[in-house]
Amino acid sequence: MILHQVETLPREDLEKLQLRRLKNSVERCYANVPHYRQAMDALGFRPHQLQSLADLVHLPFTSKSDLRDNYPFGLFAVPSEQVVRIHASSGTTGKPTVVGYTRRDIDTWSDLMARTLSAAGLGAGDRFHNAYGYGLFTGGLGFHYGAERLGCTVIPMSGGQTRKQLMLLQDFAPTGLGCTPSYALNIAEEASREAVDVRKLPLRVGVFGAEPWTEAMRQEIESRLGIQAIDIYGLSEIIGPGVSVECIEAKHGLHIWEDHFLVEVVNPDSGEPLPYGEEGELVFTSLTKEALPIIRYRTRDLSVLDPTPCRCGRTHVRMRRITGRTDDMLIIRGVNVFPSQIEAVLVEDAELSPFYQIEVFREGSMDSMMVNVEATPALVQRGAEAMVKVGKKAEKAIKDLVGVTCPVVVKGIDAVPRSQGKAVRVIDHRNR
Ligand code: DLL
């Protein structure tokens, strides 16, 4: 259901609203955040020069390293007593990326998450089982506040304790579920281990995100859990979950809440803006955030924007599901490979379980990779020889589809570590 009429505003009106909010936000950045003042001064840009949305290209980019250089609170645009909440996302190395919220930011975020869950097909009266991690991660509390605002009954389960999750899914009979897609499959696996048919439970919709997943993975989750699986995208720097979501009507592209976030797609190497329809790096500018307004944030996430009208009636642009990140692309003997391409091949094979990890090695100046994937219980029963055969078949499918040769090792049950939140898909041995 469309919760707010702003979601159907004609583009012209939406753009007027965006420009007004953008001017305001850029002025606040210039006045209150030394980093932004310096960055704009360096480009010879003053906030009053911003006359149209097209002028956005004259503003400086912001990157993860800017947040890191100003660790922990250096990019905050309000006095610390106005910051009512801090979240942080852990990077692979070093210090986390810290983000802050004023009371109004929390309010905006809750509204956006309510709109998000409503677009996903949930509403007042639904019971929402929230298995996103509570804590510094934005997933748990972001969903929690949004689901409450929408009028759902929230079950604040957090991540982990998969057996207990399954018990509560049966006993509390929620209609909505939130967790990472990889964790949804862990729940499905636990269910088949315990001979529980989740498809017979009242669970209807799952809102899955925080990590890349494929269309094949969606099919797998939907058929194993008997639900509609909706993709949700967001990142802490921009607000958390609630930046964009698929509508349940189309399940084809994620509507970006453009009344609060300006989106661009740029060439990841040159930073040049790209037209609608071309793949590149998503760049977001916040329009209403108070504690941590952000200008042209380079997400490193790769997508394509689709401005065509959606059958749900929303006018906000859609982004195609994330295919990968500029920094998770592997180059194997000259071929660009994204983990999502490997996943698509593995999940297609009915004899393999959707639990996999990719190992990357360096031999001399060449990178190589190997895939570890689990067999289904039925395949394990058929024995080692059958498992090797299925591995060879997957190797060939990867060669045909992706164009790289890599060994596929088919392993027994539980040989690949399960995730509680974001799955670790790539183990990089190159710099060790
Ligand atoms: O993952 C926020 C979130 C929580 C989104 C719950 C959805 C659900 P971070 O921890 O800052 O924030 O990680 C953000 O995760 O830049 C993407 O690379 C990746 N990501 C998030 N959602 C998706 C998705 C949260 N649906 C980073 N598909 C982003 C692919 C996603 N990647």
CSV table of N, CA and C in Angstrom, one decimal, residues 19-147:
chain,number,residue,atom,x,y,z
A,19,LEU,N,14.9,20.2,-4.9
A,19,LEU,CA,15.8,21.4,-5.0
A,19,LEU,C,15.7,22.2,-3.7
A,20,ARG,N,14.5,22.4,-3.2
A,20,ARG,CA,14.4,23.2,-2.0
A,20,ARG,C,15.1,22.6,-0.9
A,21,ARG,N,15.0,21.3,-0.8
A,21,ARG,CA,15.6,20.6,0.4
A,21,ARG,C,17.1,20.5,0.2
A,22,LEU,N,17.5,20.4,-1.1
A,22,LEU,CA,19.0,20.3,-1.4
A,22,LEU,C,19.7,21.6,-1.0
A,23,LYS,N,19.1,22.7,-1.4
A,23,LYS,CA,19.7,24.0,-1.1
A,23,LYS,C,19.9,24.1,0.4
A,24,ASN,N,18.9,23.8,1.1
A,24,ASN,CA,18.9,23.9,2.6
A,24,ASN,C,20.0,23.0,3.2
A,25,SER,N,20.1,21.8,2.7
A,25,SER,CA,21.0,20.8,3.2
A,25,SER,C,22.5,21.3,2.9
A,26,VAL,N,22.7,21.8,1.7
A,26,VAL,CA,24.1,22.2,1.3
A,26,VAL,C,24.5,23.4,2.1
A,27,GLU,N,23.5,24.3,2.3
A,27,GLU,CA,23.9,25.5,3.2
A,27,GLU,C,24.2,25.0,4.6
A,28,ARG,N,23.5,24.1,5.1
A,28,ARG,CA,23.8,23.6,6.5
A,28,ARG,C,25.2,22.9,6.5
A,29,CYS,N,25.5,22.2,5.5
A,29,CYS,CA,26.8,21.5,5.4
A,29,CYS,C,27.9,22.5,5.4
A,30,TYR,N,27.7,23.6,4.6
A,30,TYR,CA,28.8,24.6,4.5
A,30,TYR,C,28.9,25.3,5.8
A,31,ALA,N,27.8,25.6,6.4
A,31,ALA,CA,27.9,26.4,7.6
A,31,ALA,C,28.4,25.6,8.8
A,32,ASN,N,28.1,24.4,8.9
A,32,ASN,CA,28.4,23.6,10.1
A,32,ASN,C,29.4,22.5,10.1
A,33,VAL,N,29.9,22.1,8.9
A,33,VAL,CA,30.8,21.0,8.8
A,33,VAL,C,32.1,21.5,8.1
A,34,PRO,N,33.2,21.6,8.9
A,34,PRO,CA,34.4,22.1,8.3
A,34,PRO,C,34.9,21.3,7.1
A,35,HIS,N,34.7,20.0,7.1
A,35,HIS,CA,35.1,19.2,6.0
A,35,HIS,C,34.4,19.7,4.7
A,36,TYR,N,33.1,19.9,4.8
A,36,TYR,CA,32.3,20.3,3.6
A,36,TYR,C,32.7,21.7,3.2
A,37,ARG,N,32.9,22.6,4.1
A,37,ARG,CA,33.3,23.9,3.8
A,37,ARG,C,34.6,23.9,3.0
A,38,GLN,N,35.6,23.1,3.5
A,38,GLN,CA,36.9,23.0,2.8
A,38,GLN,C,36.8,22.4,1.5
A,39,ALA,N,36.0,21.3,1.4
A,39,ALA,CA,35.8,20.6,0.1
A,39,ALA,C,35.2,21.6,-0.9
A,40,MET,N,34.2,22.3,-0.5
A,40,MET,CA,33.5,23.2,-1.5
A,40,MET,C,34.4,24.4,-1.8
A,41,ASP,N,35.1,24.9,-0.8
A,41,ASP,CA,36.1,26.0,-1.1
A,41,ASP,C,37.1,25.6,-2.1
A,42,ALA,N,37.6,24.3,-1.9
A,42,ALA,CA,38.6,23.8,-2.8
A,42,ALA,C,38.1,23.8,-4.3
A,43,LEU,N,36.8,23.6,-4.5
A,43,LEU,CA,36.3,23.6,-5.8
A,43,LEU,C,35.8,25.0,-6.3
A,44,GLY,N,35.9,25.9,-5.4
A,44,GLY,CA,35.4,27.3,-5.7
A,44,GLY,C,33.9,27.3,-5.8
A,45,PHE,N,33.2,26.5,-5.0
A,45,PHE,CA,31.8,26.5,-5.0
A,45,PHE,C,31.2,27.0,-3.8
A,46,ARG,N,30.2,27.9,-3.9
A,46,ARG,CA,29.4,28.4,-2.8
A,46,ARG,C,28.0,28.0,-2.9
A,47,PRO,N,27.4,27.7,-1.7
A,47,PRO,CA,26.0,27.2,-1.7
A,47,PRO,C,25.0,28.0,-2.5
A,48,HIS,N,25.2,29.3,-2.6
A,48,HIS,CA,24.2,30.1,-3.3
A,48,HIS,C,24.3,29.9,-4.8
A,49,GLN,N,25.4,29.2,-5.3
A,49,GLN,CA,25.5,28.9,-6.7
A,49,GLN,C,24.6,27.8,-7.1
A,50,LEU,N,24.1,27.1,-6.2
A,50,LEU,CA,23.2,26.0,-6.5
A,50,LEU,C,21.8,26.5,-6.9
A,51,GLN,N,21.6,26.4,-8.2
A,51,GLN,CA,20.3,27.0,-8.7
A,51,GLN,C,19.4,25.9,-9.2
A,52,SER,N,19.9,24.8,-9.6
A,52,SER,CA,19.1,23.7,-10.1
A,52,SER,C,19.6,22.4,-9.7
A,53,LEU,N,18.9,21.3,-9.9
A,53,LEU,CA,19.3,20.0,-9.5
A,53,LEU,C,20.6,19.6,-10.3
A,54,ALA,N,20.6,20.2,-11.6
A,54,ALA,CA,21.8,19.8,-12.4
A,54,ALA,C,23.1,20.4,-11.9
A,55,ASP,N,23.0,21.3,-11.0
A,55,ASP,CA,24.2,21.9,-10.4
A,55,ASP,C,24.9,20.9,-9.3
A,56,LEU,N,24.1,19.9,-9.1
A,56,LEU,CA,24.7,18.9,-8.1
A,56,LEU,C,26.1,18.4,-8.5
A,57,VAL,N,26.3,18.3,-9.8
A,57,VAL,CA,27.6,17.8,-10.3
A,57,VAL,C,28.8,18.7,-9.9
A,58,HIS,N,28.5,19.9,-9.5
A,58,HIS,CA,29.6,20.8,-9.1
A,58,HIS,C,30.0,20.6,-7.6
A,59,LEU,N,29.2,19.8,-6.9
A,59,LEU,CA,29.5,19.6,-5.5
A,59,LEU,C,30.6,18.5,-5.4
A,60,PRO,N,31.3,18.5,-4.3
A,60,PRO,CA,32.3,17.5,-4.1
A,60,PRO,C,31.7,16.1,-3.7
A,61,PHE,N,32.4,15.0,-4.1
A,61,PHE,CA,32.0,13.7,-3.6
A,61,PHE,C,32.4,13.5,-2.2
A,62,THR,N,31.7,12.6,-1.5
A,62,THR,CA,32.2,12.2,-0.2
A,62,THR,C,32.4,10.7,-0.2
A,63,SER,N,33.5,10.2,0.4
A,63,SER,CA,33.8,8.8,0.4
A,63,SER,C,33.9,8.3,1.8
A,64,LYS,N,34.0,7.0,1.8
A,64,LYS,CA,34.1,6.3,3.1
A,64,LYS,C,35.4,6.9,3.9
A,65,SER,N,36.4,7.2,3.1
A,65,SER,CA,37.6,7.7,3.8
A,65,SER,C,37.4,9.0,4.5
A,66,ASP,N,36.5,9.8,3.9
A,66,ASP,CA,36.2,11.1,4.6
A,66,ASP,C,35.5,10.9,5.9
A,67,LEU,N,34.7,9.8,6.0
A,67,LEU,CA,34.1,9.5,7.3
A,67,LEU,C,35.2,9.0,8.2
A,68,ARG,N,36.1,8.2,7.7
A,68,ARG,CA,37.1,7.6,8.5
A,68,ARG,C,38.1,8.7,9.0
A,69,ASP,N,38.4,9.7,8.1
A,69,ASP,CA,39.3,10.8,8.5
A,69,ASP,C,38.7,11.7,9.6
A,70,ASN,N,37.4,11.7,9.6
A,70,ASN,CA,36.7,12.6,10.6
A,70,ASN,C,36.1,11.8,11.8
A,71,TYR,N,36.7,10.6,12.0
A,71,TYR,CA,36.2,9.7,13.0
A,71,TYR,C,36.4,10.3,14.4
A,72,PRO,N,35.4,10.1,15.3
A,72,PRO,CA,34.2,9.5,15.1
A,72,PRO,C,33.0,10.5,14.7
A,73,PHE,N,33.1,11.8,15.2
A,73,PHE,CA,31.9,12.6,15.0
A,73,PHE,C,32.2,13.9,14.1
A,74,GLY,N,33.3,13.9,13.5
A,74,GLY,CA,33.7,15.1,12.8
A,74,GLY,C,32.8,15.6,11.7
A,75,LEU,N,32.0,14.7,11.1
A,75,LEU,CA,31.1,15.2,10.0
A,75,LEU,C,29.7,15.6,10.6
A,76,PHE,N,29.5,15.5,11.9
A,76,PHE,CA,28.2,15.8,12.4
A,76,PHE,C,28.0,17.3,12.2
A,77,ALA,N,26.7,17.7,11.9
A,77,ALA,CA,26.4,19.1,11.6
A,77,ALA,C,25.6,19.7,12.7
A,78,VAL,N,25.4,19.0,13.8
A,78,VAL,CA,24.7,19.6,14.9
A,78,VAL,C,25.5,19.4,16.2
A,79,PRO,N,25.2,20.2,17.2
A,79,PRO,CA,25.9,20.1,18.5
A,79,PRO,C,25.6,18.7,19.1
A,80,SER,N,26.5,18.1,19.8
A,80,SER,CA,26.4,16.7,20.2
A,80,SER,C,25.1,16.5,21.1
A,81,GLU,N,24.7,17.5,21.8
A,81,GLU,CA,23.5,17.3,22.7
A,81,GLU,C,22.2,17.1,21.8
A,82,GLN,N,22.3,17.4,20.6
A,82,GLN,CA,21.1,17.1,19.7
A,82,GLN,C,21.1,15.8,19.1
A,83,VAL,N,22.3,15.1,19.3
A,83,VAL,CA,22.4,13.7,18.7
A,83,VAL,C,21.8,12.7,19.7
A,84,VAL,N,20.7,12.1,19.3
A,84,VAL,CA,20.0,11.2,20.2
A,84,VAL,C,20.4,9.7,20.0
A,85,ARG,N,21.1,9.4,18.9
A,85,ARG,CA,21.4,8.0,18.6
A,85,ARG,C,22.7,7.9,17.7
A,86,ILE,N,23.5,6.9,18.0
A,86,ILE,CA,24.7,6.7,17.2
A,86,ILE,C,24.6,5.2,16.7
A,87,HIS,N,24.9,5.0,15.4
A,87,HIS,CA,25.1,3.7,14.9
A,87,HIS,C,26.5,3.6,14.3
A,88,ALA,N,26.9,2.4,14.0
A,88,ALA,CA,28.2,2.3,13.3
A,88,ALA,C,28.2,1.0,12.5
A,89,SER,N,28.9,1.0,11.4
A,89,SER,CA,29.1,-0.2,10.6
A,89,SER,C,30.5,-0.6,10.6
A,90,SER,N,30.8,-1.9,10.9
A,90,SER,CA,32.1,-2.3,11.0
A,90,SER,C,32.7,-2.5,9.6
A,91,GLY,N,33.8,-1.9,9.3
A,91,GLY,CA,34.5,-2.2,8.1
A,91,GLY,C,35.3,-3.5,8.2
A,92,THR,N,36.0,-3.8,7.1
A,92,THR,CA,36.8,-5.1,7.1
A,92,THR,C,38.1,-4.8,7.9
A,93,THR,N,38.5,-3.5,7.9
A,93,THR,CA,39.7,-3.2,8.7
A,93,THR,C,39.4,-2.0,9.6
A,94,GLY,N,40.2,-1.9,10.7
A,94,GLY,CA,40.2,-0.7,11.5
A,94,GLY,C,38.9,-0.2,12.1
A,95,LYS,N,38.8,1.1,12.2
A,95,LYS,CA,37.7,1.7,12.9
A,95,LYS,C,36.4,1.6,12.1
A,96,PRO,N,35.3,1.5,12.9
A,96,PRO,CA,34.0,1.5,12.2
A,96,PRO,C,33.6,2.9,11.6
A,97,THR,N,32.6,2.9,10.7
A,97,THR,CA,32.1,4.1,10.2
A,97,THR,C,30.9,4.5,11.1
A,98,VAL,N,31.0,5.7,11.7
A,98,VAL,CA,30.1,6.2,12.7
A,98,VAL,C,29.0,7.1,12.1
A,99,VAL,N,27.8,6.9,12.4
A,99,VAL,CA,26.7,7.8,12.0
A,99,VAL,C,25.8,8.2,13.1
A,100,GLY,N,25.2,9.4,13.0
A,100,GLY,CA,24.4,9.9,14.1
A,100,GLY,C,23.1,10.4,13.6
A,101,TYR,N,22.1,10.5,14.6
A,101,TYR,CA,20.8,10.9,14.3
A,101,TYR,C,20.3,11.9,15.3
A,102,THR,N,19.6,12.9,14.8
A,102,THR,CA,18.8,13.8,15.8
A,102,THR,C,17.5,13.1,16.0
A,103,ARG,N,16.7,13.7,16.9
A,103,ARG,CA,15.3,13.2,17.1
A,103,ARG,C,14.5,13.2,15.8
A,104,ARG,N,14.7,14.3,15.1
A,104,ARG,CA,13.9,14.4,13.8
A,104,ARG,C,14.4,13.3,12.8
A,105,ASP,N,15.7,13.1,12.8
A,105,ASP,CA,16.3,12.0,11.9
A,105,ASP,C,15.7,10.7,12.2
A,106,ILE,N,15.5,10.4,13.5
A,106,ILE,CA,14.9,9.1,13.9
A,106,ILE,C,13.5,9.0,13.4
A,107,ASP,N,12.8,10.2,13.5
A,107,ASP,CA,11.5,10.3,13.1
A,107,ASP,C,11.3,10.0,11.6
A,108,THR,N,12.2,10.7,10.8
A,108,THR,CA,12.2,10.5,9.4
A,108,THR,C,12.5,9.1,9.0
A,109,TRP,N,13.5,8.5,9.7
A,109,TRP,CA,13.9,7.1,9.4
A,109,TRP,C,12.7,6.2,9.7
A,110,SER,N,12.0,6.4,10.8
A,110,SER,CA,10.9,5.5,11.2
A,110,SER,C,9.8,5.7,10.1
A,111,ASP,N,9.6,6.9,9.6
A,111,ASP,CA,8.6,7.1,8.6
A,111,ASP,C,9.0,6.4,7.3
A,112,LEU,N,10.3,6.5,7.0
A,112,LEU,CA,10.7,5.9,5.7
A,112,LEU,C,10.7,4.4,5.8
A,113,MET,N,11.0,3.8,7.0
A,113,MET,CA,10.9,2.4,7.1
A,113,MET,C,9.5,1.9,7.2
A,114,ALA,N,8.6,2.7,7.7
A,114,ALA,CA,7.1,2.4,7.6
A,114,ALA,C,6.7,2.3,6.2
A,115,ARG,N,7.1,3.3,5.4
A,115,ARG,CA,6.8,3.4,4.0
A,115,ARG,C,7.3,2.1,3.2
A,116,THR,N,8.6,1.8,3.6
A,116,THR,CA,9.3,0.7,3.0
A,116,THR,C,8.6,-0.6,3.3
A,117,LEU,N,8.2,-0.8,4.5
A,117,LEU,CA,7.5,-2.1,4.9
A,117,LEU,C,6.1,-2.1,4.2
A,118,SER,N,5.5,-1.0,4.1
A,118,SER,CA,4.2,-0.9,3.5
A,118,SER,C,4.3,-1.3,2.0
A,119,ALA,N,5.4,-0.7,1.3
A,119,ALA,CA,5.6,-1.0,-0.1
A,119,ALA,C,5.8,-2.5,-0.3
A,120,ALA,N,6.4,-3.1,0.8
A,120,ALA,CA,6.8,-4.6,0.7
A,120,ALA,C,5.5,-5.4,0.9
A,121,GLY,N,4.4,-4.8,1.3
A,121,GLY,CA,3.2,-5.6,1.4
A,121,GLY,C,2.7,-5.8,2.9
A,122,LEU,N,3.4,-5.1,3.8
A,122,LEU,CA,3.0,-5.3,5.2
A,122,LEU,C,2.1,-4.1,5.6
A,123,GLY,N,1.5,-4.3,6.7
A,123,GLY,CA,0.6,-3.2,7.2
A,123,GLY,C,0.3,-3.3,8.7
A,124,ALA,N,-0.6,-2.4,9.1
A,124,ALA,CA,-1.0,-2.4,10.5
A,124,ALA,C,-1.6,-3.7,10.8
A,125,GLY,N,-1.3,-4.3,11.9
A,125,GLY,CA,-1.9,-5.6,12.3
A,125,GLY,C,-1.0,-6.8,11.9
A,126,ASP,N,-0.1,-6.5,11.0
A,126,ASP,CA,0.9,-7.6,10.8
A,126,ASP,C,1.8,-7.8,12.0
A,127,ARG,N,2.2,-9.1,12.1
A,127,ARG,CA,3.2,-9.4,13.2
A,127,ARG,C,4.5,-9.6,12.5
A,128,PHE,N,5.5,-8.8,13.0
A,128,PHE,CA,6.8,-8.7,12.2
A,128,PHE,C,7.9,-9.3,13.1
A,129,HIS,N,8.5,-10.4,12.6
A,129,HIS,CA,9.6,-11.1,13.3
A,129,HIS,C,10.9,-10.5,12.8
A,130,ASN,N,11.6,-9.7,13.7
A,130,ASN,CA,12.8,-9.0,13.2
A,130,ASN,C,14.0,-9.7,13.6
A,131,ALA,N,14.6,-10.4,12.6
A,131,ALA,CA,15.9,-11.1,12.9
A,131,ALA,C,17.1,-10.4,12.4
A,132,TYR,N,17.0,-9.1,12.1
A,132,TYR,CA,18.2,-8.3,11.9
A,132,TYR,C,18.8,-8.0,13.2
A,133,GLY,N,20.2,-7.9,13.2
A,133,GLY,CA,20.9,-7.7,14.4
A,133,GLY,C,20.6,-6.4,15.1
A,134,TYR,N,20.3,-6.4,16.4
A,134,TYR,CA,20.1,-5.2,17.2
A,134,TYR,C,21.5,-4.7,17.7
A,135,GLY,N,21.7,-3.4,17.7
A,135,GLY,CA,23.0,-3.0,18.2
A,135,GLY,C,23.5,-1.8,17.3
A,136,LEU,N,24.8,-1.8,17.2
A,136,LEU,CA,25.3,-0.7,16.3
A,136,LEU,C,24.9,-0.8,14.9
A,137,PHE,N,24.7,-2.0,14.4
A,137,PHE,CA,24.1,-2.2,13.0
A,137,PHE,C,22.8,-1.5,12.9
A,138,THR,N,22.6,-0.9,11.8
A,138,THR,CA,21.3,-0.1,11.6
A,138,THR,C,20.1,-1.0,11.3
A,139,GLY,N,20.4,-2.3,11.0
A,139,GLY,CA,19.3,-3.2,10.6
A,139,GLY,C,18.2,-3.4,11.6
A,140,GLY,N,18.6,-3.8,12.8
A,140,GLY,CA,17.7,-4.2,13.9
A,140,GLY,C,16.8,-3.0,14.3
A,141,LEU,N,17.4,-1.9,14.7
A,141,LEU,CA,16.6,-0.8,15.2
A,141,LEU,C,15.8,-0.1,14.1
A,142,GLY,N,16.5,0.0,12.9
A,142,GLY,CA,15.8,0.6,11.8
A,142,GLY,C,14.5,-0.1,11.5
A,143,PHE,N,14.5,-1.4,11.3
A,143,PHE,CA,13.3,-2.1,11.1
A,143,PHE,C,12.3,-2.0,12.3
A,144,HIS,N,12.9,-2.1,13.5
A,144,HIS,CA,12.0,-2.1,14.7
A,144,HIS,C,11.1,-0.8,14.7
A,145,TYR,N,11.8,0.3,14.6
A,145,TYR,CA,11.0,1.6,14.7
A,145,TYR,C,10.0,1.7,13.5
A,146,GLY,N,10.4,1.3,12.3
A,146,GLY,CA,9.6,1.4,11.2
A,146,GLY,C,8.3,0.5,11.3
A,147,ALA,N,8.6,-0.7,11.7
A,147,ALA,CA,7.5,-1.7,11.9
A,147,ALA,C,6.5,-1.2,12.9
